[in-house]
Amino acid sequence: MEGINHRTLRVNDINMHIAEKGQGPIILFLHGFPELWYTWRHQIHAFAAFGYHCVAPDLRGYGDTDAPKAVTSYTCFHVVGDLVALIDSLDVESVYLVAHDWGAMIGWYLCMFRPEKVKAYACMSVPYRPRNPKMKPVEMMKLVFGEDYYMCRFQETGVMEDEIKSYETAHVLKKILTDRTPGPSCLPKSDPFGSKASNGSLPLPPWISEDDIKYTAGKFDKTGFTGSLNYYRALDLNWELTAAWSGAQVKLPVIYVVGDEDMVYTTPGVKEYVHGGGFKKDVPLLQQIVVMEGVGHFINQEKPHEATAIIHDFIKKF
């Protein structure tokens, strides 16, 4: 983390922690679950060297950023409001956007609600998800994937928090970060994160270290998981709030990058949408789809140099 600066900004009535490095055009990096700004450490150093000003916040509910308790404080409007206020506080009109997992979902909302704030969008793992006007998302996921589907299991406040507490935080993070089981991802009630007897002893792949786990676990031990889980609990509320955007297109330059072993990409229906014309219809300025072989969900950490090169080749065009 050497050379990365940290500060706290007041945005949208919360205190937001950001990590930043470099001078030049701003790249805004958005992390997913269960991560922090730290997931972008490789890209922050690389793009600062390329001549960019890299800004990676802890999103609301995460790390050193405020974590309101109410689920209703985690709607797409709240989180996009945070980002618009953050961009404005940086004294620029627009930014390059790079986002992964939940950050990618928020990125789609930002592009849809305030496209003038984004020059180009490098989306990792989670493609655009058009609103289904006929059924709420949680109901649909239960119907298609079952009650144990991870997003369904996250819905009841306190339940998943208690299950996580019964393990060590480091164990839960290791299980999520290293799992390569093809989607849809399920968390059985009897054993959601594997054997508790293996707490702390799960082997790590070469792309992540015990120190990386220790840093992230320390932040979650401090803040808890409620804020990060509230994003999932606001899914149906987001559906209600975005009725006016049914059928809306995202009309910004976009590149989509995903690993062929990503649990999102291997979830039934996703490949068909991404490659079958639906994605391009919803995002007409989609420039490229890159599927990286032998890579899982956490692509920016698993293959940092390759992912950085792909992103750089894209954004330098705009």
Tab-separated table of C-alpha atoms in Angstrom:
chain	number	residue	atom	x	y	z
A	1	MET	CA	0.000	0.000	0.000
A	2	GLU	CA	3.044	2.243	-0.121
A	3	GLY	CA	2.408	5.564	-1.843
A	4	ILE	CA	-1.393	5.334	-1.622
A	5	ASN	CA	-2.946	8.279	0.198
A	6	HIS	CA	-6.071	8.146	2.324
A	7	ARG	CA	-8.602	10.766	3.306
A	8	THR	CA	-12.222	11.126	4.348
A	9	LEU	CA	-14.728	13.279	2.459
A	10	ARG	CA	-18.206	14.377	3.467
A	11	VAL	CA	-20.516	13.257	0.651
A	12	ASN	CA	-24.288	12.874	0.553
A	13	ASP	CA	-24.492	13.226	4.348
A	14	ILE	CA	-22.008	10.416	5.099
A	15	ASN	CA	-18.270	10.303	5.711
A	16	MET	CA	-16.612	8.400	2.873
A	17	HIS	CA	-13.078	7.043	2.997
A	18	ILE	CA	-11.146	7.087	-0.260
A	19	ALA	CA	-7.758	5.747	-1.257
A	20	GLU	CA	-6.022	7.625	-4.048
A	21	LYS	CA	-2.799	7.948	-5.964
A	22	GLY	CA	-1.503	9.764	-9.049
A	23	GLN	CA	-2.188	12.870	-11.079
A	24	GLY	CA	-4.215	13.268	-14.246
A	25	PRO	CA	-7.655	12.173	-15.476
A	26	ILE	CA	-9.624	10.463	-12.706
A	27	ILE	CA	-10.430	6.771	-12.692
A	28	LEU	CA	-13.084	5.843	-10.139
A	29	PHE	CA	-12.772	2.240	-8.914
A	30	LEU	CA	-15.797	0.567	-7.257
A	31	HIS	CA	-15.367	-2.610	-5.219
A	32	GLY	CA	-17.797	-5.441	-4.602
A	33	PHE	CA	-18.716	-7.857	-1.801
A	34	PRO	CA	-17.001	-8.767	0.489
A	35	GLU	CA	-14.242	-6.347	-0.399
A	36	LEU	CA	-12.894	-2.843	0.165
A	37	TRP	CA	-10.981	-0.217	-1.784
A	38	TYR	CA	-8.067	-2.615	-1.216
A	39	THR	CA	-9.227	-4.948	-3.987
A	40	TRP	CA	-7.935	-2.335	-6.476
A	41	ARG	CA	-4.426	-2.009	-4.969
A	42	HIS	CA	-2.732	-3.421	-8.082
A	43	GLN	CA	-4.668	-1.189	-10.464
A	44	ILE	CA	-4.135	1.925	-8.314
A	45	HIS	CA	-0.365	1.600	-8.551
A	46	ALA	CA	-0.424	0.702	-12.248
A	47	PHE	CA	-2.755	3.450	-13.446
A	48	ALA	CA	-1.036	6.087	-11.328
A	49	ALA	CA	2.144	5.155	-13.201
A	50	PHE	CA	0.223	5.506	-16.490
A	51	GLY	CA	-0.658	9.109	-15.611
A	52	TYR	CA	-4.102	8.843	-14.011
A	53	HIS	CA	-5.526	10.002	-10.700
A	54	CYS	CA	-6.883	6.815	-9.142
A	55	VAL	CA	-9.706	7.090	-6.601
A	56	ALA	CA	-11.065	4.009	-4.822
A	57	PRO	CA	-13.669	4.555	-2.099
A	58	ASP	CA	-14.938	2.232	0.563
A	59	LEU	CA	-18.612	2.219	-0.432
A	60	ARG	CA	-21.191	3.067	2.211
A	61	GLY	CA	-21.416	0.248	4.740
A	62	TYR	CA	-17.837	-0.860	4.148
A	63	GLY	CA	-14.452	-0.302	5.744
A	64	ASP	CA	-13.798	3.208	6.995
A	65	THR	CA	-16.877	4.735	5.358
A	66	ASP	CA	-20.036	5.334	7.412
A	67	ALA	CA	-22.449	2.421	7.669
A	68	PRO	CA	-26.059	3.516	8.231
A	69	LYS	CA	-28.083	0.769	9.887
A	70	ALA	CA	-31.332	0.927	7.932
A	71	VAL	CA	-31.765	-1.200	4.806
A	72	THR	CA	-33.557	1.765	3.242
A	73	SER	CA	-30.273	3.708	3.332
A	74	TYR	CA	-28.734	1.358	0.750
A	75	THR	CA	-30.885	1.925	-2.309
A	76	CYS	CA	-29.377	2.576	-5.714
A	77	PHE	CA	-30.332	6.234	-5.288
A	78	HIS	CA	-28.372	6.535	-2.041
A	79	VAL	CA	-25.244	4.874	-3.389
A	80	VAL	CA	-25.291	6.691	-6.726
A	81	GLY	CA	-25.868	9.885	-4.750
A	82	ASP	CA	-22.681	9.132	-2.829
A	83	LEU	CA	-20.745	8.714	-6.062
A	84	VAL	CA	-22.113	11.862	-7.709
A	85	ALA	CA	-21.196	13.869	-4.611
A	86	LEU	CA	-17.761	12.237	-4.597
A	87	ILE	CA	-17.154	13.112	-8.260
A	88	ASP	CA	-18.291	16.679	-7.653
A	89	SER	CA	-15.990	16.964	-4.624
A	90	LEU	CA	-13.053	16.006	-6.853
A	91	ASP	CA	-13.821	19.085	-8.958
A	92	VAL	CA	-14.257	17.258	-12.269
A	93	GLU	CA	-17.173	16.925	-14.655
A	94	SER	CA	-16.741	13.216	-15.344
A	95	VAL	CA	-14.555	10.181	-14.635
A	96	TYR	CA	-13.489	6.898	-16.127
A	97	LEU	CA	-15.370	4.166	-14.280
A	98	VAL	CA	-13.968	0.742	-13.401
A	99	ALA	CA	-16.125	-1.530	-11.270
A	100	HIS	CA	-16.515	-5.137	-10.129
A	101	ASP	CA	-19.289	-7.260	-8.564
A	102	TRP	CA	-21.680	-5.047	-6.533
A	103	GLY	CA	-19.577	-2.108	-7.612
A	104	ALA	CA	-20.419	-3.080	-11.193
A	105	MET	CA	-24.134	-3.124	-10.413
A	106	ILE	CA	-23.835	0.332	-8.875
A	107	GLY	CA	-21.811	1.364	-11.911
A	108	TRP	CA	-24.706	0.439	-14.181
A	109	TYR	CA	-27.045	2.577	-12.077
A	110	LEU	CA	-24.613	5.515	-12.214
A	111	CYS	CA	-24.389	5.202	-16.007
A	112	MET	CA	-28.161	4.998	-16.293
A	113	PHE	CA	-29.036	7.837	-13.901
A	114	ARG	CA	-26.166	10.265	-14.551
A	115	PRO	CA	-24.407	9.335	-17.801
A	116	GLU	CA	-22.772	12.757	-18.078
A	117	LYS	CA	-20.607	11.811	-15.081
A	118	VAL	CA	-18.949	8.864	-16.879
A	119	LYS	CA	-16.564	9.022	-19.836
A	120	ALA	CA	-16.363	5.264	-20.347
A	121	TYR	CA	-17.136	2.205	-18.236
A	122	ALA	CA	-14.941	-0.877	-17.746
A	123	CYS	CA	-17.283	-3.404	-16.155
A	124	MET	CA	-15.952	-6.565	-14.547
A	125	SER	CA	-17.970	-9.706	-13.813
A	126	VAL	CA	-21.556	-8.415	-13.570
A	127	PRO	CA	-23.221	-7.432	-16.854
A	128	TYR	CA	-26.123	-5.025	-17.128
A	129	ARG	CA	-29.277	-6.523	-15.654
A	130	PRO	CA	-32.427	-5.113	-17.244
A	131	ARG	CA	-35.389	-4.661	-14.927
A	132	ASN	CA	-38.040	-7.348	-15.165
A	133	PRO	CA	-41.307	-5.424	-14.793
A	134	LYS	CA	-43.312	-8.568	-13.984
A	135	MET	CA	-41.517	-9.941	-10.919
A	136	LYS	CA	-39.417	-8.668	-8.041
A	137	PRO	CA	-35.813	-9.910	-8.138
A	138	VAL	CA	-35.768	-11.852	-4.845
A	139	GLU	CA	-38.979	-13.668	-5.714
A	140	MET	CA	-37.574	-14.523	-9.123
A	141	MET	CA	-34.270	-15.781	-7.674
A	142	LYS	CA	-36.072	-17.999	-5.162
A	143	LEU	CA	-38.186	-19.426	-7.962
A	144	VAL	CA	-35.245	-20.101	-10.284
A	145	PHE	CA	-32.364	-20.909	-7.906
A	146	GLY	CA	-34.058	-21.905	-4.646
A	147	GLU	CA	-34.121	-20.648	-1.070
A	148	ASP	CA	-30.403	-21.392	-0.519
A	149	TYR	CA	-29.242	-19.100	-3.322
A	150	TYR	CA	-26.841	-16.712	-1.646
A	151	MET	CA	-28.767	-13.529	-2.430
A	152	CYS	CA	-31.916	-15.111	-0.986
A	153	ARG	CA	-30.059	-16.247	2.121
A	154	PHE	CA	-28.833	-12.694	2.718
A	155	GLN	CA	-32.332	-11.200	2.944
A	156	GLU	CA	-33.302	-11.518	6.625
A	157	THR	CA	-31.519	-8.974	8.789
A	158	GLY	CA	-29.306	-10.573	11.409
A	159	VAL	CA	-29.475	-14.162	10.198
A	160	MET	CA	-26.444	-14.176	7.928
A	161	GLU	CA	-24.582	-11.912	10.341
A	162	ASP	CA	-25.030	-14.559	13.057
A	163	GLU	CA	-23.943	-17.350	10.731
A	164	ILE	CA	-20.798	-15.438	9.792
A	165	LYS	CA	-20.069	-14.814	13.490
A	166	SER	CA	-20.081	-18.550	14.109
A	167	TYR	CA	-17.009	-18.742	11.854
A	168	GLU	CA	-13.884	-16.630	11.863
A	169	THR	CA	-14.176	-13.654	9.501
A	170	ALA	CA	-10.920	-14.673	7.831
A	171	HIS	CA	-12.349	-18.122	7.105
A	172	VAL	CA	-15.503	-16.657	5.517
A	173	LEU	CA	-13.450	-14.309	3.352
A	174	LYS	CA	-11.137	-17.106	2.247
A	175	LYS	CA	-14.096	-19.334	1.377
A	176	ILE	CA	-15.783	-16.639	-0.725
A	177	LEU	CA	-12.619	-15.350	-2.394
A	178	THR	CA	-11.271	-18.770	-3.368
A	179	ASP	CA	-14.458	-20.656	-4.262
A	180	ARG	CA	-14.453	-21.734	-7.909
A	181	THR	CA	-17.734	-23.668	-7.863
A	182	PRO	CA	-19.715	-22.766	-10.996
A	183	GLY	CA	-22.826	-20.680	-10.284
A	184	PRO	CA	-25.443	-20.279	-9.026
A	185	SER	CA	-23.784	-19.945	-5.632
A	186	CYS	CA	-25.724	-21.498	-2.753
A	187	LEU	CA	-25.180	-21.347	1.007
A	188	PRO	CA	-26.861	-24.320	2.713
A	189	LYS	CA	-28.129	-23.451	6.188
A	190	SER	CA	-26.350	-26.382	7.768
A	191	ASP	CA	-22.891	-25.451	6.494
A	192	PRO	CA	-22.796	-22.180	4.523
A	193	PHE	CA	-19.032	-21.625	4.532
A	194	GLY	CA	-17.600	-25.127	4.827
A	195	SER	CA	-16.339	-27.018	7.835
A	196	LYS	CA	-15.740	-24.898	10.921
A	197	ALA	CA	-12.978	-27.333	11.857
A	198	SER	CA	-10.890	-25.789	9.073
A	199	ASN	CA	-11.194	-22.237	10.466
A	200	GLY	CA	-8.117	-20.256	9.540
A	201	SER	CA	-6.491	-23.117	7.663
A	202	LEU	CA	-8.000	-22.885	4.185
A	203	PRO	CA	-5.195	-22.790	1.619
A	204	LEU	CA	-4.810	-19.619	-0.415
A	205	PRO	CA	-4.014	-19.334	-4.133
A	206	PRO	CA	-0.896	-17.365	-5.090
A	207	TRP	CA	-2.838	-14.238	-6.034
A	208	ILE	CA	-3.873	-13.453	-2.452
A	209	SER	CA	-1.857	-13.532	0.769
A	210	GLU	CA	-2.572	-14.010	4.455
A	211	ASP	CA	-1.747	-10.323	4.915
A	212	ASP	CA	-4.392	-9.396	2.333
A	213	ILE	CA	-6.966	-11.475	4.207
A	214	LYS	CA	-5.856	-10.016	7.536
A	215	TYR	CA	-6.315	-6.434	6.325
A	216	THR	CA	-9.803	-7.040	4.928
A	217	ALA	CA	-10.928	-9.206	7.857
A	218	GLY	CA	-9.788	-6.535	10.298
A	219	LYS	CA	-12.071	-3.985	8.669
A	220	PHE	CA	-15.070	-6.348	8.650
A	221	ASP	CA	-14.430	-7.317	12.262
A	222	LYS	CA	-14.644	-3.621	13.084
A	223	THR	CA	-17.733	-2.710	11.045
A	224	GLY	CA	-19.579	-6.027	10.826
A	225	PHE	CA	-21.334	-7.278	7.690
A	226	THR	CA	-24.745	-5.618	8.025
A	227	GLY	CA	-23.919	-2.635	5.820
A	228	SER	CA	-22.541	-4.778	3.013
A	229	LEU	CA	-25.454	-7.232	3.228
A	230	ASN	CA	-27.969	-4.395	3.128
A	231	TYR	CA	-27.204	-3.925	-0.570
A	232	TYR	CA	-28.788	-7.329	-1.188
A	233	ARG	CA	-31.680	-6.503	1.140
A	234	ALA	CA	-32.454	-3.414	-0.924
A	235	LEU	CA	-32.785	-5.359	-4.194
A	236	ASP	CA	-36.584	-5.414	-4.158
A	237	LEU	CA	-36.727	-1.794	-3.044
A	238	ASN	CA	-34.459	-0.855	-5.971
A	239	TRP	CA	-36.864	-2.706	-8.255
A	240	GLU	CA	-39.756	-0.606	-6.938
A	241	LEU	CA	-37.840	2.656	-7.220
A	242	THR	CA	-36.627	2.115	-10.777
A	243	ALA	CA	-39.943	1.410	-12.505
A	244	ALA	CA	-39.429	4.527	-14.612
A	245	TRP	CA	-36.254	2.984	-16.074
A	246	SER	CA	-37.863	-0.227	-17.349
A	247	GLY	CA	-36.508	-0.812	-20.832
A	248	ALA	CA	-33.865	1.897	-20.463
A	249	GLN	CA	-30.597	1.565	-22.365
A	250	VAL	CA	-27.120	2.497	-21.137
A	251	LYS	CA	-25.652	4.654	-23.883
A	252	LEU	CA	-22.001	4.948	-22.877
A	253	PRO	CA	-18.855	3.227	-24.178
A	254	VAL	CA	-18.502	-0.029	-22.227
A	255	ILE	CA	-16.137	-2.967	-22.100
A	256	TYR	CA	-17.195	-6.111	-20.244
A	257	VAL	CA	-14.469	-8.330	-18.761
A	258	VAL	CA	-15.183	-11.651	-17.069
A	259	GLY	CA	-13.473	-14.915	-16.173
A	260	ASP	CA	-14.784	-18.096	-17.738
A	261	GLU	CA	-14.959	-19.668	-14.254
A	262	ASP	CA	-16.778	-16.712	-12.681
A	263	MET	CA	-19.856	-17.788	-10.700
A	264	VAL	CA	-21.834	-14.922	-12.266
A	265	TYR	CA	-20.854	-15.832	-15.825
A	266	THR	CA	-21.587	-19.536	-15.224
A	267	THR	CA	-25.025	-18.867	-13.739
A	268	PRO	CA	-27.726	-20.163	-16.125
A	269	GLY	CA	-28.900	-17.513	-18.561
A	270	VAL	CA	-25.974	-15.132	-18.219
A	271	LYS	CA	-23.884	-16.393	-21.153
A	272	GLU	CA	-26.972	-16.408	-23.336
A	273	TYR	CA	-27.696	-12.789	-22.444
A	274	VAL	CA	-24.077	-11.635	-22.803
A	275	HIS	CA	-23.380	-13.342	-26.130
A	276	GLY	CA	-26.869	-13.715	-27.600
A	277	GLY	CA	-27.579	-10.090	-28.430
A	278	GLY	CA	-29.501	-9.024	-25.339
A	279	PHE	CA	-26.523	-7.283	-23.722
A	280	LYS	CA	-25.698	-5.365	-26.890
A	281	LYS	CA	-29.331	-4.329	-27.277
A	282	ASP	CA	-29.426	-2.905	-23.750
A	283	VAL	CA	-25.937	-1.362	-24.003
A	284	PRO	CA	-25.698	-0.303	-27.659
A	285	LEU	CA	-22.218	1.245	-27.278
A	286	LEU	CA	-20.776	-1.978	-25.871
A	287	GLN	CA	-17.305	-2.022	-27.416
A	288	GLN	CA	-15.976	-5.428	-26.461
A	289	ILE	CA	-16.600	-8.567	-24.408
A	290	VAL	CA	-13.449	-10.165	-22.988
A	291	VAL	CA	-13.667	-13.646	-21.463
A	292	MET	CA	-10.449	-14.557	-19.672
A	293	GLU	CA	-9.696	-18.286	-19.548
A	294	GLY	CA	-9.037	-20.033	-16.257
A	295	VAL	CA	-10.100	-17.033	-14.187
A	296	GLY	CA	-12.754	-16.884	-11.481
A	297	HIS	CA	-14.863	-14.104	-10.010
A	298	PHE	CA	-12.203	-11.842	-8.472
A	299	ILE	CA	-10.595	-11.112	-11.798
A	300	ASN	CA	-8.823	-7.853	-10.925
A	301	GLN	CA	-6.927	-9.635	-8.151
A	302	GLU	CA	-6.471	-13.033	-9.797
A	303	LYS	CA	-4.969	-11.617	-12.982
A	304	PRO	CA	-4.029	-8.035	-12.060
A	305	HIS	CA	-1.555	-7.361	-14.887
A	306	GLU	CA	-3.780	-8.803	-17.599
A	307	ALA	CA	-6.889	-7.064	-16.262
A	308	THR	CA	-5.041	-3.754	-15.998
A	309	ALA	CA	-3.809	-4.009	-19.587
A	310	ILE	CA	-7.312	-4.699	-20.882
A	311	ILE	CA	-8.778	-1.760	-18.971
A	312	HIS	CA	-5.976	0.570	-20.045
A	313	ASP	CA	-6.303	-0.346	-23.719
A	314	PHE	CA	-9.976	0.506	-23.455
A	315	ILE	CA	-10.032	3.779	-21.552
A	316	LYS	CA	-7.118	5.389	-23.354
A	317	LYS	CA	-9.372	5.593	-26.435
A	318	PHE	CA	-11.657	8.111	-24.772
